[in-house]
Structure formats: C-alpha cells, structure tokens
mmCIF file of C-alpha atoms in Angstrom:
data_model
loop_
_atom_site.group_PDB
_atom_site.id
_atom_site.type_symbol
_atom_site.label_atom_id
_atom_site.label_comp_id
_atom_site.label_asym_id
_atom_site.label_seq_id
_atom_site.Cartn_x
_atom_site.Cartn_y
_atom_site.Cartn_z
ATOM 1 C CA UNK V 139 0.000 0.000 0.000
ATOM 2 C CA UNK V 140 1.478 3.517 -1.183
ATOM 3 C CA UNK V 141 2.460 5.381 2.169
ATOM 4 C CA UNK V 142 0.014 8.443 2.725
ATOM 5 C CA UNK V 143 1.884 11.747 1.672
ATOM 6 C CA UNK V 144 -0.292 13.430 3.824
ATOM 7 C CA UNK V 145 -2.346 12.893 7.089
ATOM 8 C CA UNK V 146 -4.919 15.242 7.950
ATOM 9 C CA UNK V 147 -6.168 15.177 11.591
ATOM 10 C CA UNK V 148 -9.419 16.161 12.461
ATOM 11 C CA UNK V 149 -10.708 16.322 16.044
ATOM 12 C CA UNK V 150 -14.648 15.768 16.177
ATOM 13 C CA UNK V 151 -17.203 16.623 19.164
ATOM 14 C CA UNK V 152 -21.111 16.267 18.333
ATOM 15 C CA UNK V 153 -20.732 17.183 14.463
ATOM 16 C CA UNK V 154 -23.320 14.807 12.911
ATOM 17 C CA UNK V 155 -24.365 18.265 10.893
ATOM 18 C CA UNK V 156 -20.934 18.779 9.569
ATOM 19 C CA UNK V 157 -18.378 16.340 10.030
ATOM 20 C CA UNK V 158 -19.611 14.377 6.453
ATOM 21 C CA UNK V 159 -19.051 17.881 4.401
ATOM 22 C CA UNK V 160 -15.641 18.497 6.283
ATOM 23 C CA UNK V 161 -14.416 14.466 5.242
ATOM 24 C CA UNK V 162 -15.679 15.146 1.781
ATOM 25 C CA UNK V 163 -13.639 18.396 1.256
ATOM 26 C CA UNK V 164 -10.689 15.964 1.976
ATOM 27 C CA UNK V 165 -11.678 13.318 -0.105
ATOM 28 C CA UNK V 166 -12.350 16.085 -2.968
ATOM 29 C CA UNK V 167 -8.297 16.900 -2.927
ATOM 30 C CA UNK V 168 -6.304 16.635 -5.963
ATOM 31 C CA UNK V 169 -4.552 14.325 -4.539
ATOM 32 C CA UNK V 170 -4.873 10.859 -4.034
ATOM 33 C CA UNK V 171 -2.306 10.059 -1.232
ATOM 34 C CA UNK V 172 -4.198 11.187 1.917
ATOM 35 C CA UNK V 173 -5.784 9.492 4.975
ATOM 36 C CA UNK V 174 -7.889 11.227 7.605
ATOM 37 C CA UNK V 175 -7.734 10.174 11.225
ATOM 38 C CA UNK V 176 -11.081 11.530 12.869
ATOM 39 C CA UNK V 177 -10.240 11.445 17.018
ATOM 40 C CA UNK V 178 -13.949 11.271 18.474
ATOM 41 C CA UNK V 179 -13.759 13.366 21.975
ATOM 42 C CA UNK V 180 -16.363 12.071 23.238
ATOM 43 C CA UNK V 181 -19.230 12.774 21.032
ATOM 44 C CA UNK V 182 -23.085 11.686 22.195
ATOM 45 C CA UNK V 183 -24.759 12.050 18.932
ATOM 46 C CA UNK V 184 -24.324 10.269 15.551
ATOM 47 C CA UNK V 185 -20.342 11.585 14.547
ATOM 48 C CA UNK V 186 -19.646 8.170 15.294
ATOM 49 C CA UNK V 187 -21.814 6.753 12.516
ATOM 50 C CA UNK V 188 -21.272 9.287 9.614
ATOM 51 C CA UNK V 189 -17.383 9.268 9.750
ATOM 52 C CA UNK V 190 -17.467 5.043 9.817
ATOM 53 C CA UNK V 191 -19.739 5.428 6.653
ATOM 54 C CA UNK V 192 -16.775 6.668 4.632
ATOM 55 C CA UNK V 193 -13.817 4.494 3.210
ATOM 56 C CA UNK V 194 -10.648 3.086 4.548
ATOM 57 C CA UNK V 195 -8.859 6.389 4.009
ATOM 58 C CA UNK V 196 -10.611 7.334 6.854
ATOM 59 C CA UNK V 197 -9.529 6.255 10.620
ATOM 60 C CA UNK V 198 -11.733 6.649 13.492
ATOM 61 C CA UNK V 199 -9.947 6.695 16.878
ATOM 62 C CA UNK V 200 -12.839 7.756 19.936
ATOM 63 C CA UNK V 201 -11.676 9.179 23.714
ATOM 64 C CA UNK V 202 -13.264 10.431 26.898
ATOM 65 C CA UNK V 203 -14.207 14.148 26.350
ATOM 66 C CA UNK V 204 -10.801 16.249 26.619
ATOM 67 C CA UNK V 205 -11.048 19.104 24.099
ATOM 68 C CA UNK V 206 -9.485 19.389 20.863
ATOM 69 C CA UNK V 207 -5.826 20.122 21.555
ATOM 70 C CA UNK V 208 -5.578 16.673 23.461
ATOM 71 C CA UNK V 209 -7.827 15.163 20.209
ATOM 72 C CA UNK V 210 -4.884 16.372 18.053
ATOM 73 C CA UNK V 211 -2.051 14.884 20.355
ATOM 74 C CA UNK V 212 -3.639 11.435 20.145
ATOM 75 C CA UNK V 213 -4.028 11.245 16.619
ATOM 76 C CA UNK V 214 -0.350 11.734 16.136
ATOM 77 C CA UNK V 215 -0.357 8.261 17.508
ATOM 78 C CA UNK V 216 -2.094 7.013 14.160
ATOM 79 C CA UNK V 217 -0.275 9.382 11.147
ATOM 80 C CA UNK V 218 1.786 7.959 8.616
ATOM 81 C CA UNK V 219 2.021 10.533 6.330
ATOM 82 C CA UNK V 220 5.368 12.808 5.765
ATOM 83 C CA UNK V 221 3.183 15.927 5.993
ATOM 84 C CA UNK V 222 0.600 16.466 8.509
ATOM 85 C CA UNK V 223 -2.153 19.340 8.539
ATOM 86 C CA UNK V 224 -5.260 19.578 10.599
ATOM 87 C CA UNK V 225 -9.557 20.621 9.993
ATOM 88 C CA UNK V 226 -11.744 20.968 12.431
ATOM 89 C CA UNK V 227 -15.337 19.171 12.322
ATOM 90 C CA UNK V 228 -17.102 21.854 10.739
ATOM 91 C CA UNK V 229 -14.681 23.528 8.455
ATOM 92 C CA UNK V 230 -14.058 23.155 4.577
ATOM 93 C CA UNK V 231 -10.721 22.902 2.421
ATOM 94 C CA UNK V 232 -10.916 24.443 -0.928
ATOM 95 C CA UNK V 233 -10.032 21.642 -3.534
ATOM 96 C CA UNK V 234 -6.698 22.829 -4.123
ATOM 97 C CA UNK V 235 -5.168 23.335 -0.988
ATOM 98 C CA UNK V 236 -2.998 20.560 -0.525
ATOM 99 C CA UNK V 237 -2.104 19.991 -4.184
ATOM 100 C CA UNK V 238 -1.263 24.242 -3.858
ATOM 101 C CA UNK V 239 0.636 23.748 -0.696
ATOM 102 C CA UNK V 240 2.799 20.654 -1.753
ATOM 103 C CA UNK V 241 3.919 23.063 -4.729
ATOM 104 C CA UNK V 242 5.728 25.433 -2.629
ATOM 105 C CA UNK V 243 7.217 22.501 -0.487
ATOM 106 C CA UNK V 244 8.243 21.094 -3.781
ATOM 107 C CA UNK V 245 9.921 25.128 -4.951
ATOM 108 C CA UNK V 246 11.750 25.366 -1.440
ATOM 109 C CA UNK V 247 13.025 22.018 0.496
ATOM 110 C CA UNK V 248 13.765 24.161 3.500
ATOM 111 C CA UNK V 249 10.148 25.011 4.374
ATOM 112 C CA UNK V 250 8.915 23.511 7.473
ATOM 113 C CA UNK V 251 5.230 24.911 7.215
ATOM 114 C CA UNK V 252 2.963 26.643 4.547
ATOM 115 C CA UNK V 253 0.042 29.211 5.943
ATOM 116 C CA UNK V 254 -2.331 30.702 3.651
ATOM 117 C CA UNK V 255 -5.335 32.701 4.192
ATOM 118 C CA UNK V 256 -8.539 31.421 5.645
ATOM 119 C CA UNK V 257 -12.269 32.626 4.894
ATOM 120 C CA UNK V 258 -14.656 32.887 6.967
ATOM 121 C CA UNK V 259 -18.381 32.231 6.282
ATOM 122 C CA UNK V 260 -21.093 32.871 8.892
ATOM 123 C CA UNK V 261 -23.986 30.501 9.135
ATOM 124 C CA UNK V 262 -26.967 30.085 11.601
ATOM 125 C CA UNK V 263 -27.173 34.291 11.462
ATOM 126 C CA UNK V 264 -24.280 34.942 12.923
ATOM 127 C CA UNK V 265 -23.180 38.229 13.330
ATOM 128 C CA UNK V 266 -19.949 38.860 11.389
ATOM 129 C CA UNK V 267 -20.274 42.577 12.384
ATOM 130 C CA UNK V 268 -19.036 41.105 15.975
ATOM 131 C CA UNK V 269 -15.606 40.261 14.648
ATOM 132 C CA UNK V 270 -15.394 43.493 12.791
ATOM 133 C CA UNK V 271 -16.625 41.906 9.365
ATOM 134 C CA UNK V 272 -18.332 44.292 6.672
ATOM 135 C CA UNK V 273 -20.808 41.167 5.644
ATOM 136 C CA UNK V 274 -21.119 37.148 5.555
ATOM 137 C CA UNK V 275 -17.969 36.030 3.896
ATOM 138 C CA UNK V 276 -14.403 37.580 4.569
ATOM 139 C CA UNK V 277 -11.269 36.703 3.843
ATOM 140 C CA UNK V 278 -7.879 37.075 6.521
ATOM 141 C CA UNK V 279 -4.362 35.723 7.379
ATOM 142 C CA UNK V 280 -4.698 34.138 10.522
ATOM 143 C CA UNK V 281 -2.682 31.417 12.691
ATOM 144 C CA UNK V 282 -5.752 28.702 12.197
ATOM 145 C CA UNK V 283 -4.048 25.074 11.546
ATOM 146 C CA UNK V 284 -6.402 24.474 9.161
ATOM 147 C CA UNK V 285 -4.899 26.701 6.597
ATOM 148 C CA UNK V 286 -1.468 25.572 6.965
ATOM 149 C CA UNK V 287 0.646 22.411 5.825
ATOM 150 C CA UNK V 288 3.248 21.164 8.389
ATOM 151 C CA UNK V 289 6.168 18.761 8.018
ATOM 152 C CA UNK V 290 5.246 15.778 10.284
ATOM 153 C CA UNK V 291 9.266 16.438 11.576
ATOM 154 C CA UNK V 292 8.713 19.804 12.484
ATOM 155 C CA UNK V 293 6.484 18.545 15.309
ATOM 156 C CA UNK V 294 9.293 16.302 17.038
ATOM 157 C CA UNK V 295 11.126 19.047 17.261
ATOM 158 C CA UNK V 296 8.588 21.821 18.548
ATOM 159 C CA UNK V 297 6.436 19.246 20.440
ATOM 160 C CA UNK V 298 2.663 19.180 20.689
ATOM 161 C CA UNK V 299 -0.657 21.302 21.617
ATOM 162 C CA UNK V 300 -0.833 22.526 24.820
ATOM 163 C CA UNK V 301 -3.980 20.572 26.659
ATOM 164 C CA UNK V 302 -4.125 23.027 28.973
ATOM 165 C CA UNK V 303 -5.554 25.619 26.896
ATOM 166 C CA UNK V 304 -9.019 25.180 25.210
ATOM 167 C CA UNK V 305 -8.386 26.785 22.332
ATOM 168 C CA UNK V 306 -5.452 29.032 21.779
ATOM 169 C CA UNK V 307 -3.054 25.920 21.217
ATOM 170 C CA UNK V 308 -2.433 26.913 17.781
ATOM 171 C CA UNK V 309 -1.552 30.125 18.337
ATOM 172 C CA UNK V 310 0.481 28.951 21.661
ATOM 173 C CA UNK V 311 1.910 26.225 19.294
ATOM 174 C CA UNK V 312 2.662 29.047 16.294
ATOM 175 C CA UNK V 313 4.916 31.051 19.006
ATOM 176 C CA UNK V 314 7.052 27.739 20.501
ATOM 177 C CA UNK V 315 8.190 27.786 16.657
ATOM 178 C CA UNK V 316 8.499 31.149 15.783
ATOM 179 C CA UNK V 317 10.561 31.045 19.036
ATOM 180 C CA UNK V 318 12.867 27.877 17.840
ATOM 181 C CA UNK V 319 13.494 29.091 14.541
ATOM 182 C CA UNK V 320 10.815 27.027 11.944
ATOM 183 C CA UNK V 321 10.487 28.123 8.834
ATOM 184 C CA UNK V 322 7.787 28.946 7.772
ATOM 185 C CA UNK V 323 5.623 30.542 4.487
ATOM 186 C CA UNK V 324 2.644 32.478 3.799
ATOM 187 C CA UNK V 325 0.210 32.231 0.758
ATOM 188 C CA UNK V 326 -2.270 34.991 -0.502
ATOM 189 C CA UNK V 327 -4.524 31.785 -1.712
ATOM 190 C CA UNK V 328 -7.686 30.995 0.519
ATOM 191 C CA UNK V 329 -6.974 27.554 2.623
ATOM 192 C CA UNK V 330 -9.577 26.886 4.433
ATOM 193 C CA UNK V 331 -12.993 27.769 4.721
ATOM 194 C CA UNK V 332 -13.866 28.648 8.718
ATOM 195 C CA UNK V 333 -17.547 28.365 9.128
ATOM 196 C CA UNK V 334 -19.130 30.510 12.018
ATOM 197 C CA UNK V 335 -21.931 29.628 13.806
ATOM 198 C CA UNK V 336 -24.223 28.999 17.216
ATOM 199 C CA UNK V 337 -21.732 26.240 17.787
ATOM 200 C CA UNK V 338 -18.603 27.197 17.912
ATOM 201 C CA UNK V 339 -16.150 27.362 20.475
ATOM 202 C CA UNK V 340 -14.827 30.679 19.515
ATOM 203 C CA UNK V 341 -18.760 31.985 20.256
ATOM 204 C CA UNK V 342 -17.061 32.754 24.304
ATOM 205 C CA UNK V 343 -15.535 36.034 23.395
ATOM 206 C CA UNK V 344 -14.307 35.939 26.912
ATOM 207 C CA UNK V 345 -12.954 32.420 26.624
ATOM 208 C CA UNK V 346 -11.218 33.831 23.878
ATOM 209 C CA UNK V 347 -9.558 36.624 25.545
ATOM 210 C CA UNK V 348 -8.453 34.909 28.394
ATOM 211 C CA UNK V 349 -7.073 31.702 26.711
ATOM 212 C CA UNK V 350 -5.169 34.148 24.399
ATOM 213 C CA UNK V 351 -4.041 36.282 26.905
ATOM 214 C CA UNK V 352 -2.829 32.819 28.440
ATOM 215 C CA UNK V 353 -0.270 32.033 25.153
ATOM 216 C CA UNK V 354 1.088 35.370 25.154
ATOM 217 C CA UNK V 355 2.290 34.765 28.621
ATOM 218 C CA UNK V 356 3.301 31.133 27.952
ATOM 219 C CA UNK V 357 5.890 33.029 25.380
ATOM 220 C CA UNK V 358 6.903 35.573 27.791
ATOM 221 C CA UNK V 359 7.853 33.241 30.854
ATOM 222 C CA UNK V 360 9.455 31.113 28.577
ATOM 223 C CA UNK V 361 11.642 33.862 27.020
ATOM 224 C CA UNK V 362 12.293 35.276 30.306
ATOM 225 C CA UNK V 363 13.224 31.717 31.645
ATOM 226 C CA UNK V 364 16.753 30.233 31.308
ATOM 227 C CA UNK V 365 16.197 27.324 29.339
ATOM 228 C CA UNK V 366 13.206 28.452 27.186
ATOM 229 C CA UNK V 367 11.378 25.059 27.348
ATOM 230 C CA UNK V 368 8.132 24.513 28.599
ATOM 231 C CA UNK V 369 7.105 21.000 29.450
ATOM 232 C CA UNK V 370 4.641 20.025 26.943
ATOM 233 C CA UNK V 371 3.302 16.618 25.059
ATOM 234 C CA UNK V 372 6.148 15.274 22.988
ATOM 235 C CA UNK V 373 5.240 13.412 19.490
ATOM 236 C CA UNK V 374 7.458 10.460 21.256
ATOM 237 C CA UNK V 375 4.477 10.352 24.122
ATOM 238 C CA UNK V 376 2.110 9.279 21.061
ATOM 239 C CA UNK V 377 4.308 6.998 19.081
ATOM 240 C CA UNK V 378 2.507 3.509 20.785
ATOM 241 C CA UNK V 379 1.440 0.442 19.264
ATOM 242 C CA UNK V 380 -2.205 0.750 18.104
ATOM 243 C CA UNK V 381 -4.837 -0.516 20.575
ATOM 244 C CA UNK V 382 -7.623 -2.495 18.443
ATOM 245 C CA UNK V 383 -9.985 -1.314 20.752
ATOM 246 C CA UNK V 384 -9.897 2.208 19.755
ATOM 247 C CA UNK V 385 -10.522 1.584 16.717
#
C-alpha cells in the first residue's frame, strides 16, 4: 500500500451536521495520497456513525471528552504521512489546498510549514459585524491550523498542543516555533474555509480573551526563563502500538 503523503487530523465533538461535508472536502483533494484520522472526543450524537460510513482512508480513533488540543495529540499516535495538517469538524478545504501547498514545499526544500489565508463564512445568522466583518464572507491571514501544511518532523522538534488551553493551542503552538526558529511561508490563496456559527467554540468572546491572553504569557515566561522550554506533550508520548480497541 502507497504510504500516505499526507495525514490530515481532524478532532470531532457532536458534528453529525458537519463532520460528512468536512471528510468530503478531503476526499475532494487533488490528490490521491491522503488518509484522515477523525479522534472522536467524546461525542453523544451520531459523529460516530457518519465518519465510519466513509472508506478506509478514513480512521476513526474515539476518547473520553478532553477538548481538541488533546484530540490532536492522540491522533499523532495514528499518522503515517510525511506531511501532517489539521480541519476541524465543521470547516471546509478548498479543492486545491494541498495539491497548492505541496507546490511550494516542492519550490523550497527548507520550508517547514505553509500558511495561507482562511475565509470565513457565517452561518446560523451569525453576526460577522461582531468580529469586525463588513458582511457574511471575509477573507484574513490568521494562525488557524487548518490553513497551513506542516512537516510531520517539524512537530518532534517543537512538540505538541498545549492541553491546557481550550483553544489558543495553535496560536500557543505558532509562538514555541516562531521562538525555535521554523520556517515557515505564507500564501495569498484561501486555505480553508472557517464556518461561524451557534456552535462554535470561539462563540465565548471571553474564553477567547483569556485563553489568548494565556499564550502570550506562555511566550513571555518562557523567554524570560533560562532554558526556554516549557514541558509540553512530545510526538514520542504518542508513538505507541495501536490498541484495536480504539478503533
């Protein structure tokens, strides 16, 4: 069997009304070598179902509720692919993202991740005036996993998502390797498609501030510390035989 190029890890929580969309937009790459490893945290309604519907390229791992950074750390236990990116239940990849993405990996062998923009599309009435957004669709550079492509490596060497914070962890993940040096690239193109709504985690403005807040300071201790490391989940802590059970 042809070794996946790239792995794309999606963490799912109660997202029977968008997690099928989200797989397809994978599945709709122009690519062929990909596999999708769907970590269930926990869900209560029918995720479970829909993502086992789909094909082989798709692995379904389930754990006890934990939140999505700790979703993310476990399915590092299951990728096989040389590049690794990430898409949240309810989001959407434009068809040519990872095709797009492998192209600049391909132009410069030093890269270590690609970012490009993301778009964000408000469903369910939500209010894009909130976030400062002239109407229902708008598109921005932000730190959002989905819209980058990582070197699995690059991961090893920065370690993994911080399960303290709820959310955040990308952006507390972005500065550990800004910090240690990765190299990195930005895109103009649109890489993901983040869709707002009733659900979303990021609907706790204040849980937004104050896990953000939180990351900044990780940064600052740790550049104000001798040694600069913070103890964090290693890939090596997820690199375990599979259980059949979890399966």
């Amino acid at each position: 069997m042809q070794k996946p190029l790239v792995s794309v890890i999606m963490p799912v929580y109660n997202a029977e009304r968008f997690v099928a969309e989200a797989i397809e937009s994978v599945l709709k790459q122009a690519l062929d070598a990909v596999e999708v490893v769907c970590v269930d945290d926990g869900s209560t309604d029918r995720s479970a179902e829909i993502i086992q519907s789909f094909d082989s390229r798709i692995r379904y791992v389930r754990q006890e509720n934990q939140g999505p950074a700790a979703a993310r750390n476990k399915a590092f236990s299951f990728v096989s692919g040389q590049f690794v990116t990430f898409l949240d239940n309810d989001d959407l990849y434009p068809d040519y993202k990872l095709k797009r993405q492998l192209a600049l990996f391909e132009e410069d062998p030093s890269l270590d991740v690609v970012f490009g923009k993301t778009q964000y599309v408000f469903l369910d009435g939500s209010n894009p005036e909130r976030f400062h957004f002239p109407d229902q669709t708008q598109t921005v550079w932000n730190i959002l996993l989905g819209a980058g492509l990582f070197r699995t490596d690059v991961f090893r060497r920065i370690g993994l998502f911080n399960e303290e914070l709820k959310i955040g962890e990308d952006l507390d993940w972005y500065n550990r390797a800004k910090e240690q040096g990765v190299h990195m690239r930005t895109t103009d193109d649109i890489m993901l498609y983040y869709r707002h709504h009733s659900a979303n985690y990021t609907r706790d403005q204040d849980l937004v501030k104050r896990t953000l807040l939180k990351a900044i300071k990780y940064s600052l201790d740790r550049r104000r510390s001798e040694t600069g490391v913070q103890t964090l989940p290693q890939f090596s802590d997820f690199r375990q035989p599979m259980n059949p059970n979890e399966l």
